[in-house]
Structures are given as C-alpha cells and as structure tokens.
Amino acid sequence: GESVGLHLPTLSVQEGDNSIINCAYSNSASDYFIWYKQESGKGPQFIIDIRSNMDKRQGQRVTVLLNKTVKHLSLQIAATQPGDSAVYFCAENSGGGADGLTFGKGTHLIIQP
Amino acid sequence: NAGVMQNPRHLVRRRGQEARLRCSPMKGHSHVYWYRQLPEEGLKFMVYLQKENIIDESGMPKERFSAEFPKEGPSILRIQQVVRGDSAAYFCASSPETGGVTEAFFGQGTRLTVV
C-alpha cells in the first residue's frame, strides 16, 4: 500500500555541485516521463521530458536518464544554483498523453551555500 | 498570454460546507486536468475534462466530488460537505486539443483548508 504522511526524501548539495535525483516508476507500460520542479506555494513547472524510446535527453543544465530494464529515471542538474531549491517530481504517462499523469512522491533538493 | 489561472488561491471552509474551485485554462487550451496534493505527497490525478465532457474521472472519489468544464467559463471542481481529509492543494493543468497531458501547464493551485 501507499505510505502517507512521510517526509519527502531530501537531497542536500553544495552550490556549484552537480545533483542527481532518482525516481522509480511503477508501470512498465509507461511510454512518457516528465520531471517537474515545484517551488513552495507554486504549481509544478515542467523541466524536461523523455519518451520510452530514448535513454537520455539533455536540456539546459539538466539531463534525464531512463533505464527501462529496472524502471528507473534520474534527473541530473549541473552546477546547482540557489534557485534550484525546490521539490522535484517525476511523472509517468501510459496513455499516449490521453490521460492523466502518475506522480512520484518527490525529492526535496536543498542547496547549501 | 496568461497562464493557467486558479482561484481562489486559498479557501477555508468549515466541515459540511461546499467548496468550489475554479480553473481557467490557458488561452486556446480545451483540455483540463485536476490533481490533488496532500502535504509531503506527490500529485494525485483526479479527473480529465474536455469542453462539456468528462473524459476520465477514475481518480475522483465517488461521493461528494464533481467536476465540470462548461462550453463557456472556467472548469469547476466542486466538493460537497467537506471533511478535514479534503484539506489539500488542488491543482489544475490545461493543454491544447492536440497536445494532451504531455503539453500541459499547471496553475498555482488552490489550497483548501477545512476547519
């Protein structure tokens, strides 16, 4: 069953270091994945996406890696900045975009000065 | 070009009252998704609507919750006879007709507190 009310996993990194945030997804039929950033009091903000026919996708300072064998997704943020502090969620979609997303529980990224 | 607008941003209701949450999609978007987020949790899908149609409500509680997206005006998420467990942040996202959830943008959310 689902765990409710647990604190989010927290990742604390030094400013300027690289961050790696991990996510295990549940549905082997999922064919599309998104990473979102959610700052306090705000809605999720799209960061980067990847389709299941890809293993890696790069954006500006961010890279997403997909390992379908073990159903694992990771988000790498290069040279983290104070503005990167937020909760990061992975989300999966198995309906070809025709239905809602299934979100993971999230990781709280804290940037130390 | 305004983003997805949700109002109110904060809503306080007493147990037993009704809560109405509004979502105005981005201009040109005809699909709306509602999600609920409990503290320290990820977002949970509730319902997916197109104009005048409910496409998928598999995440909606069977009782007290309803959603609509009329031809004119915002999408409304309605919670009747609210209970403390309904306290959460409710987010909506909108996407264009051809994009689906893969091109969805989220609003700032409505934080419902039931006292």
PDB file of C-alpha atoms in Angstrom:
ATOM      1  CA  GLY A   1       0.000   0.000   0.000  1.00  0.00           C
ATOM      2  CA  GLU A   2       0.950   3.627  -0.142  1.00  0.00           C
ATOM      3  CA  SER A   3       2.778   5.409   2.618  1.00  0.00           C
ATOM      4  CA  VAL A   4       1.079   8.601   3.649  1.00  0.00           C
ATOM      5  CA  GLY A   5       2.462  11.437   5.694  1.00  0.00           C
ATOM      6  CA  LEU A   6       6.137  10.535   5.490  1.00  0.00           C
ATOM      7  CA  HIS A   7       8.639  13.323   4.996  1.00  0.00           C
ATOM      8  CA  LEU A   8       9.907  13.704   1.468  1.00  0.00           C
ATOM      9  CA  PRO A   9      13.377  12.384   0.743  1.00  0.00           C
ATOM     10  CA  THR A  10      15.860  15.224   0.922  1.00  0.00           C
ATOM     11  CA  LEU A  11      18.993  15.794  -1.090  1.00  0.00           C
ATOM     12  CA  SER A  12      21.378  18.452   0.154  1.00  0.00           C
ATOM     13  CA  VAL A  13      24.153  19.637  -2.174  1.00  0.00           C
ATOM     14  CA  GLN A  14      26.702  22.418  -2.213  1.00  0.00           C
ATOM     15  CA  GLU A  15      26.114  25.292  -4.576  1.00  0.00           C
ATOM     16  CA  GLY A  16      28.024  24.630  -7.759  1.00  0.00           C
ATOM     17  CA  ASP A  17      28.000  20.852  -7.365  1.00  0.00           C
ATOM     18  CA  ASN A  18      26.001  18.509  -9.570  1.00  0.00           C
ATOM     19  CA  SER A  19      22.766  16.971  -8.275  1.00  0.00           C
ATOM     20  CA  ILE A  20      21.259  13.629  -9.149  1.00  0.00           C
ATOM     21  CA  ILE A  21      17.656  12.963  -8.236  1.00  0.00           C
ATOM     22  CA  ASN A  22      16.295   9.465  -8.669  1.00  0.00           C
ATOM     23  CA  CYS A  23      12.851   8.081  -9.299  1.00  0.00           C
ATOM     24  CA  ALA A  24      11.474   4.568  -9.592  1.00  0.00           C
ATOM     25  CA  TYR A  25       8.340   4.334 -11.706  1.00  0.00           C
ATOM     26  CA  SER A  26       5.708   1.691 -11.408  1.00  0.00           C
ATOM     27  CA  ASN A  27       4.133   0.970 -14.777  1.00  0.00           C
ATOM     28  CA  SER A  28       6.198  -0.893 -17.357  1.00  0.00           C
ATOM     29  CA  ALA A  29       3.699   0.263 -19.998  1.00  0.00           C
ATOM     30  CA  SER A  30       4.502   3.931 -19.381  1.00  0.00           C
ATOM     31  CA  ASP A  31       5.882   5.496 -22.509  1.00  0.00           C
ATOM     32  CA  TYR A  32       6.404   9.083 -21.489  1.00  0.00           C
ATOM     33  CA  PHE A  33       8.069  10.653 -18.473  1.00  0.00           C
ATOM     34  CA  ILE A  34       8.359  14.187 -17.197  1.00  0.00           C
ATOM     35  CA  TRP A  35      10.351  15.859 -14.469  1.00  0.00           C
ATOM     36  CA  TYR A  36       8.677  18.740 -12.667  1.00  0.00           C
ATOM     37  CA  LYS A  37      10.032  21.323 -10.278  1.00  0.00           C
ATOM     38  CA  GLN A  38       7.720  22.651  -7.587  1.00  0.00           C
ATOM     39  CA  GLU A  39       8.713  25.656  -5.548  1.00  0.00           C
ATOM     40  CA  SER A  40       6.992  26.392  -2.289  1.00  0.00           C
ATOM     41  CA  GLY A  41       3.450  27.627  -2.802  1.00  0.00           C
ATOM     42  CA  LYS A  42       3.520  27.132  -6.552  1.00  0.00           C
ATOM     43  CA  GLY A  43       2.327  24.631  -9.102  1.00  0.00           C
ATOM     44  CA  PRO A  44       4.595  22.093 -10.806  1.00  0.00           C
ATOM     45  CA  GLN A  45       6.778  23.528 -13.523  1.00  0.00           C
ATOM     46  CA  PHE A  46       7.887  21.411 -16.464  1.00  0.00           C
ATOM     47  CA  ILE A  47      11.648  20.821 -16.599  1.00  0.00           C
ATOM     48  CA  ILE A  48      12.322  18.108 -19.138  1.00  0.00           C
ATOM     49  CA  ASP A  49      10.651  15.069 -20.649  1.00  0.00           C
ATOM     50  CA  ILE A  50      11.691  11.822 -22.259  1.00  0.00           C
ATOM     51  CA  ARG A  51       9.922   9.157 -24.260  1.00  0.00           C
ATOM     52  CA  SER A  52      10.451   5.460 -23.692  1.00  0.00           C
ATOM     53  CA  ASN A  53      12.296   5.007 -26.978  1.00  0.00           C
ATOM     54  CA  MET A  54      15.133   7.127 -25.601  1.00  0.00           C
ATOM     55  CA  ASP A  55      17.718   6.507 -22.867  1.00  0.00           C
ATOM     56  CA  LYS A  56      18.933  10.041 -22.377  1.00  0.00           C
ATOM     57  CA  ARG A  57      17.863  13.563 -23.087  1.00  0.00           C
ATOM     58  CA  GLN A  58      19.657  16.787 -22.354  1.00  0.00           C
ATOM     59  CA  GLY A  59      18.387  20.261 -21.730  1.00  0.00           C
ATOM     60  CA  GLN A  60      19.950  23.393 -20.378  1.00  0.00           C
ATOM     61  CA  ARG A  61      21.894  22.265 -17.280  1.00  0.00           C
ATOM     62  CA  VAL A  62      19.618  19.235 -16.917  1.00  0.00           C
ATOM     63  CA  THR A  63      19.857  15.678 -18.185  1.00  0.00           C
ATOM     64  CA  VAL A  64      17.287  12.922 -17.808  1.00  0.00           C
ATOM     65  CA  LEU A  65      18.306   9.275 -17.942  1.00  0.00           C
ATOM     66  CA  LEU A  66      15.845   6.444 -18.411  1.00  0.00           C
ATOM     67  CA  ASN A  67      16.552   2.794 -17.579  1.00  0.00           C
ATOM     68  CA  LYS A  68      13.554   0.776 -18.661  1.00  0.00           C
ATOM     69  CA  THR A  69      15.049  -2.510 -17.511  1.00  0.00           C
ATOM     70  CA  VAL A  70      14.832  -1.502 -13.879  1.00  0.00           C
ATOM     71  CA  LYS A  71      12.110   1.147 -14.319  1.00  0.00           C
ATOM     72  CA  HIS A  72      14.354   3.921 -13.100  1.00  0.00           C
ATOM     73  CA  LEU A  73      14.525   7.570 -14.039  1.00  0.00           C
ATOM     74  CA  SER A  74      17.064  10.147 -12.937  1.00  0.00           C
ATOM     75  CA  LEU A  75      17.425  13.895 -13.230  1.00  0.00           C
ATOM     76  CA  GLN A  76      20.876  15.392 -13.238  1.00  0.00           C
ATOM     77  CA  ILE A  77      21.280  19.098 -12.588  1.00  0.00           C
ATOM     78  CA  ALA A  78      24.683  20.553 -13.381  1.00  0.00           C
ATOM     79  CA  ALA A  79      26.266  23.309 -11.297  1.00  0.00           C
ATOM     80  CA  THR A  80      23.306  23.692  -8.960  1.00  0.00           C
ATOM     81  CA  GLN A  81      22.263  27.213  -8.028  1.00  0.00           C
ATOM     82  CA  PRO A  82      20.210  28.550  -5.115  1.00  0.00           C
ATOM     83  CA  GLY A  83      17.248  28.887  -7.444  1.00  0.00           C
ATOM     84  CA  ASP A  84      17.262  25.139  -7.953  1.00  0.00           C
ATOM     85  CA  SER A  85      15.989  24.612  -4.404  1.00  0.00           C
ATOM     86  CA  ALA A  86      12.576  23.000  -4.766  1.00  0.00           C
ATOM     87  CA  VAL A  87      10.772  19.684  -4.678  1.00  0.00           C
ATOM     88  CA  TYR A  88      11.320  17.614  -7.807  1.00  0.00           C
ATOM     89  CA  PHE A  89       8.748  15.114  -9.019  1.00  0.00           C
ATOM     90  CA  CYS A  90       8.915  12.548 -11.743  1.00  0.00           C
ATOM     91  CA  ALA A  91       5.688  11.719 -13.535  1.00  0.00           C
ATOM     92  CA  GLU A  92       4.767   8.938 -15.936  1.00  0.00           C
ATOM     93  CA  ASN A  93       2.084   8.552 -18.557  1.00  0.00           C
ATOM     94  CA  SER A  94       0.973   5.308 -20.128  1.00  0.00           C
ATOM     95  CA  GLY A  95      -1.912   6.607 -22.174  1.00  0.00           C
ATOM     96  CA  GLY A  96      -0.104   8.243 -25.034  1.00  0.00           C
ATOM     97  CA  GLY A  97      -0.859  11.581 -23.469  1.00  0.00           C
ATOM     98  CA  ALA A  98      -4.575  10.961 -23.488  1.00  0.00           C
ATOM     99  CA  ASP A  99      -5.000  10.730 -19.769  1.00  0.00           C
ATOM    100  CA  GLY A 100      -3.539  11.996 -16.539  1.00  0.00           C
ATOM    101  CA  LEU A 101      -0.051  11.668 -15.154  1.00  0.00           C
ATOM    102  CA  THR A 102       1.034   9.456 -12.264  1.00  0.00           C
ATOM    103  CA  PHE A 103       3.397  11.353  -9.982  1.00  0.00           C
ATOM    104  CA  GLY A 104       6.102  10.049  -7.703  1.00  0.00           C
ATOM    105  CA  LYS A 105       6.402  11.292  -4.126  1.00  0.00           C
ATOM    106  CA  GLY A 106       9.085  13.852  -4.848  1.00  0.00           C
ATOM    107  CA  THR A 107      12.548  14.764  -3.597  1.00  0.00           C
ATOM    108  CA  HIS A 108      13.329  17.969  -1.767  1.00  0.00           C
ATOM    109  CA  LEU A 109      16.548  19.480  -3.140  1.00  0.00           C
ATOM    110  CA  ILE A 110      18.329  21.848  -0.773  1.00  0.00           C
ATOM    111  CA  ILE A 111      21.251  23.930  -1.966  1.00  0.00           C
ATOM    112  CA  GLN A 112      23.867  24.745   0.650  1.00  0.00           C
ATOM    113  CA  PRO A 113      25.801  27.988   0.143  1.00  0.00           C
TER     114      PRO A 113
ATOM    115  CA  ASN B   1      -0.618  35.354 -22.589  1.00  0.00           C
ATOM    116  CA  ALA B   2      -1.810  34.490 -19.120  1.00  0.00           C
ATOM    117  CA  GLY B   3      -1.065  31.044 -17.781  1.00  0.00           C
ATOM    118  CA  VAL B   4      -3.491  28.688 -16.110  1.00  0.00           C
ATOM    119  CA  MET B   5      -5.440  30.718 -13.558  1.00  0.00           C
ATOM    120  CA  GLN B   6      -6.870  29.150 -10.451  1.00  0.00           C
ATOM    121  CA  ASN B   7      -8.980  30.857  -7.849  1.00  0.00           C
ATOM    122  CA  PRO B   8      -9.212  31.287  -5.071  1.00  0.00           C
ATOM    123  CA  ARG B   9      -5.589  30.710  -4.080  1.00  0.00           C
ATOM    124  CA  HIS B  10      -6.640  29.916  -0.535  1.00  0.00           C
ATOM    125  CA  LEU B  11     -10.021  28.682   0.634  1.00  0.00           C
ATOM    126  CA  VAL B  12     -11.149  27.957   4.167  1.00  0.00           C
ATOM    127  CA  ARG B  13     -14.324  26.002   4.745  1.00  0.00           C
ATOM    128  CA  ARG B  14     -15.998  24.577   7.809  1.00  0.00           C
ATOM    129  CA  ARG B  15     -16.856  20.916   7.877  1.00  0.00           C
ATOM    130  CA  GLY B  16     -20.084  20.290   5.997  1.00  0.00           C
ATOM    131  CA  GLN B  17     -19.809  23.318   3.716  1.00  0.00           C
ATOM    132  CA  GLU B  18     -19.274  23.264  -0.021  1.00  0.00           C
ATOM    133  CA  ALA B  19     -16.025  24.198  -1.745  1.00  0.00           C
ATOM    134  CA  ARG B  20     -15.881  25.439  -5.335  1.00  0.00           C
ATOM    135  CA  LEU B  21     -12.528  25.648  -7.027  1.00  0.00           C
ATOM    136  CA  ARG B  22     -12.137  27.358 -10.376  1.00  0.00           C
ATOM    137  CA  CYS B  23      -9.651  26.841 -13.151  1.00  0.00           C
ATOM    138  CA  SER B  24      -9.368  28.992 -16.253  1.00  0.00           C
ATOM    139  CA  PRO B  25      -7.185  27.218 -18.799  1.00  0.00           C
ATOM    140  CA  MET B  26      -4.584  28.918 -20.928  1.00  0.00           C
ATOM    141  CA  LYS B  27      -5.941  30.659 -23.982  1.00  0.00           C
ATOM    142  CA  GLY B  28      -6.569  28.140 -26.721  1.00  0.00           C
ATOM    143  CA  HIS B  29      -6.490  25.141 -24.391  1.00  0.00           C
ATOM    144  CA  SER B  30      -9.524  22.892 -24.359  1.00  0.00           C
ATOM    145  CA  HIS B  31      -8.337  20.137 -22.002  1.00  0.00           C
ATOM    146  CA  VAL B  32      -8.263  20.416 -18.225  1.00  0.00           C
ATOM    147  CA  TYR B  33      -6.818  18.042 -15.637  1.00  0.00           C
ATOM    148  CA  TRP B  34      -7.394  18.266 -11.884  1.00  0.00           C
ATOM    149  CA  TYR B  35      -4.934  16.921  -9.319  1.00  0.00           C
ATOM    150  CA  ARG B  36      -4.893  16.810  -5.529  1.00  0.00           C
ATOM    151  CA  GLN B  37      -1.742  17.142  -3.478  1.00  0.00           C
ATOM    152  CA  LEU B  38      -1.616  16.225   0.184  1.00  0.00           C
ATOM    153  CA  PRO B  39       1.236  17.656   2.308  1.00  0.00           C
ATOM    154  CA  GLU B  40       4.551  15.944   1.592  1.00  0.00           C
ATOM    155  CA  GLU B  41       2.962  13.926  -1.221  1.00  0.00           C
ATOM    156  CA  GLY B  42       3.024  13.904  -4.989  1.00  0.00           C
ATOM    157  CA  LEU B  43       0.067  15.000  -7.054  1.00  0.00           C
ATOM    158  CA  LYS B  44      -2.748  12.504  -7.497  1.00  0.00           C
ATOM    159  CA  PHE B  45      -4.784  12.559 -10.695  1.00  0.00           C
ATOM    160  CA  MET B  46      -8.476  13.202 -10.161  1.00  0.00           C
ATOM    161  CA  VAL B  47     -10.250  13.978 -13.411  1.00  0.00           C
ATOM    162  CA  TYR B  48      -9.645  14.870 -17.054  1.00  0.00           C
ATOM    163  CA  LEU B  49     -12.162  17.008 -18.905  1.00  0.00           C
ATOM    164  CA  GLN B  50     -12.650  18.497 -22.310  1.00  0.00           C
ATOM    165  CA  LYS B  51     -15.223  21.167 -23.027  1.00  0.00           C
ATOM    166  CA  GLU B  52     -18.594  19.827 -21.844  1.00  0.00           C
ATOM    167  CA  ASN B  53     -17.233  16.300 -21.441  1.00  0.00           C
ATOM    168  CA  ILE B  54     -15.686  14.257 -18.653  1.00  0.00           C
ATOM    169  CA  ILE B  55     -13.127  12.018 -20.301  1.00  0.00           C
ATOM    170  CA  ASP B  56     -11.620  10.227 -17.304  1.00  0.00           C
ATOM    171  CA  GLU B  57     -12.755  10.563 -13.699  1.00  0.00           C
ATOM    172  CA  SER B  58     -11.061   7.447 -12.393  1.00  0.00           C
ATOM    173  CA  GLY B  59      -9.241   9.430  -9.694  1.00  0.00           C
ATOM    174  CA  MET B  60     -12.302  11.191  -8.320  1.00  0.00           C
ATOM    175  CA  PRO B  61     -13.876   9.993  -5.075  1.00  0.00           C
ATOM    176  CA  LYS B  62     -17.270   8.541  -5.872  1.00  0.00           C
ATOM    177  CA  GLU B  63     -19.125  10.748  -3.415  1.00  0.00           C
ATOM    178  CA  ARG B  64     -19.172  14.488  -2.738  1.00  0.00           C
ATOM    179  CA  PHE B  65     -16.771  15.366  -5.591  1.00  0.00           C
ATOM    180  CA  SER B  66     -17.793  16.559  -9.035  1.00  0.00           C
ATOM    181  CA  ALA B  67     -16.188  18.450 -11.876  1.00  0.00           C
ATOM    182  CA  GLU B  68     -17.380  20.276 -14.921  1.00  0.00           C
ATOM    183  CA  PHE B  69     -15.924  22.216 -17.805  1.00  0.00           C
ATOM    184  CA  PRO B  70     -18.735  24.120 -19.500  1.00  0.00           C
ATOM    185  CA  LYS B  71     -18.688  25.485 -23.002  1.00  0.00           C
ATOM    186  CA  GLU B  72     -18.205  28.962 -21.581  1.00  0.00           C
ATOM    187  CA  GLY B  73     -16.353  29.807 -18.401  1.00  0.00           C
ATOM    188  CA  PRO B  74     -13.847  28.069 -16.175  1.00  0.00           C
ATOM    189  CA  SER B  75     -13.676  24.468 -15.103  1.00  0.00           C
ATOM    190  CA  ILE B  76     -15.142  23.927 -11.633  1.00  0.00           C
ATOM    191  CA  LEU B  77     -14.164  21.308  -9.080  1.00  0.00           C
ATOM    192  CA  ARG B  78     -16.913  21.053  -6.503  1.00  0.00           C
ATOM    193  CA  ILE B  79     -16.613  19.347  -3.146  1.00  0.00           C
ATOM    194  CA  GLN B  80     -19.797  18.989  -1.159  1.00  0.00           C
ATOM    195  CA  GLN B  81     -19.993  18.542   2.610  1.00  0.00           C
ATOM    196  CA  VAL B  82     -16.263  18.950   3.063  1.00  0.00           C
ATOM    197  CA  VAL B  83     -14.413  16.965   5.714  1.00  0.00           C
ATOM    198  CA  ARG B  84     -10.993  17.567   7.307  1.00  0.00           C
ATOM    199  CA  GLY B  85      -9.441  14.969   5.000  1.00  0.00           C
ATOM    200  CA  ASP B  86     -10.282  17.146   1.992  1.00  0.00           C
ATOM    201  CA  SER B  87      -7.694  19.692   3.140  1.00  0.00           C
ATOM    202  CA  ALA B  88      -5.089  19.713   0.391  1.00  0.00           C
ATOM    203  CA  ALA B  89      -3.749  21.713  -2.516  1.00  0.00           C
ATOM    204  CA  TYR B  90      -5.762  21.253  -5.690  1.00  0.00           C
ATOM    205  CA  PHE B  91      -4.007  21.912  -8.959  1.00  0.00           C
ATOM    206  CA  CYS B  92      -5.358  22.097 -12.439  1.00  0.00           C
ATOM    207  CA  ALA B  93      -3.433  21.815 -15.662  1.00  0.00           C
ATOM    208  CA  SER B  94      -4.536  22.642 -19.184  1.00  0.00           C
ATOM    209  CA  SER B  95      -3.337  21.512 -22.565  1.00  0.00           C
ATOM    210  CA  PRO B  96      -4.218  22.179 -26.179  1.00  0.00           C
ATOM    211  CA  GLU B  97      -6.501  19.830 -28.069  1.00  0.00           C
ATOM    212  CA  THR B  98      -3.689  18.175 -29.939  1.00  0.00           C
ATOM    213  CA  GLY B  99      -1.188  18.010 -27.116  1.00  0.00           C
ATOM    214  CA  GLY B 100      -2.701  16.002 -24.327  1.00  0.00           C
ATOM    215  CA  VAL B 101      -1.098  15.913 -20.936  1.00  0.00           C
ATOM    216  CA  THR B 102       2.348  15.957 -22.491  1.00  0.00           C
ATOM    217  CA  GLU B 103       1.889  19.655 -23.177  1.00  0.00           C
ATOM    218  CA  ALA B 104       0.047  20.552 -20.013  1.00  0.00           C
ATOM    219  CA  PHE B 105       0.792  23.626 -17.935  1.00  0.00           C
ATOM    220  CA  PHE B 106      -0.127  23.809 -14.263  1.00  0.00           C
ATOM    221  CA  GLY B 107      -1.798  26.578 -12.338  1.00  0.00           C
ATOM    222  CA  GLN B 108      -0.653  27.853  -8.945  1.00  0.00           C
ATOM    223  CA  GLY B 109      -3.184  25.755  -7.125  1.00  0.00           C
ATOM    224  CA  THR B 110      -5.951  26.324  -4.592  1.00  0.00           C
ATOM    225  CA  ARG B 111      -5.120  25.465  -1.003  1.00  0.00           C
ATOM    226  CA  LEU B 112      -8.226  24.215   0.723  1.00  0.00           C
ATOM    227  CA  THR B 113      -8.297  24.127   4.490  1.00  0.00           C
ATOM    228  CA  VAL B 114     -11.245  22.513   6.233  1.00  0.00           C
ATOM    229  CA  VAL B 115     -11.679  23.588   9.849  1.00  0.00           C
TER     230      VAL B 115
END
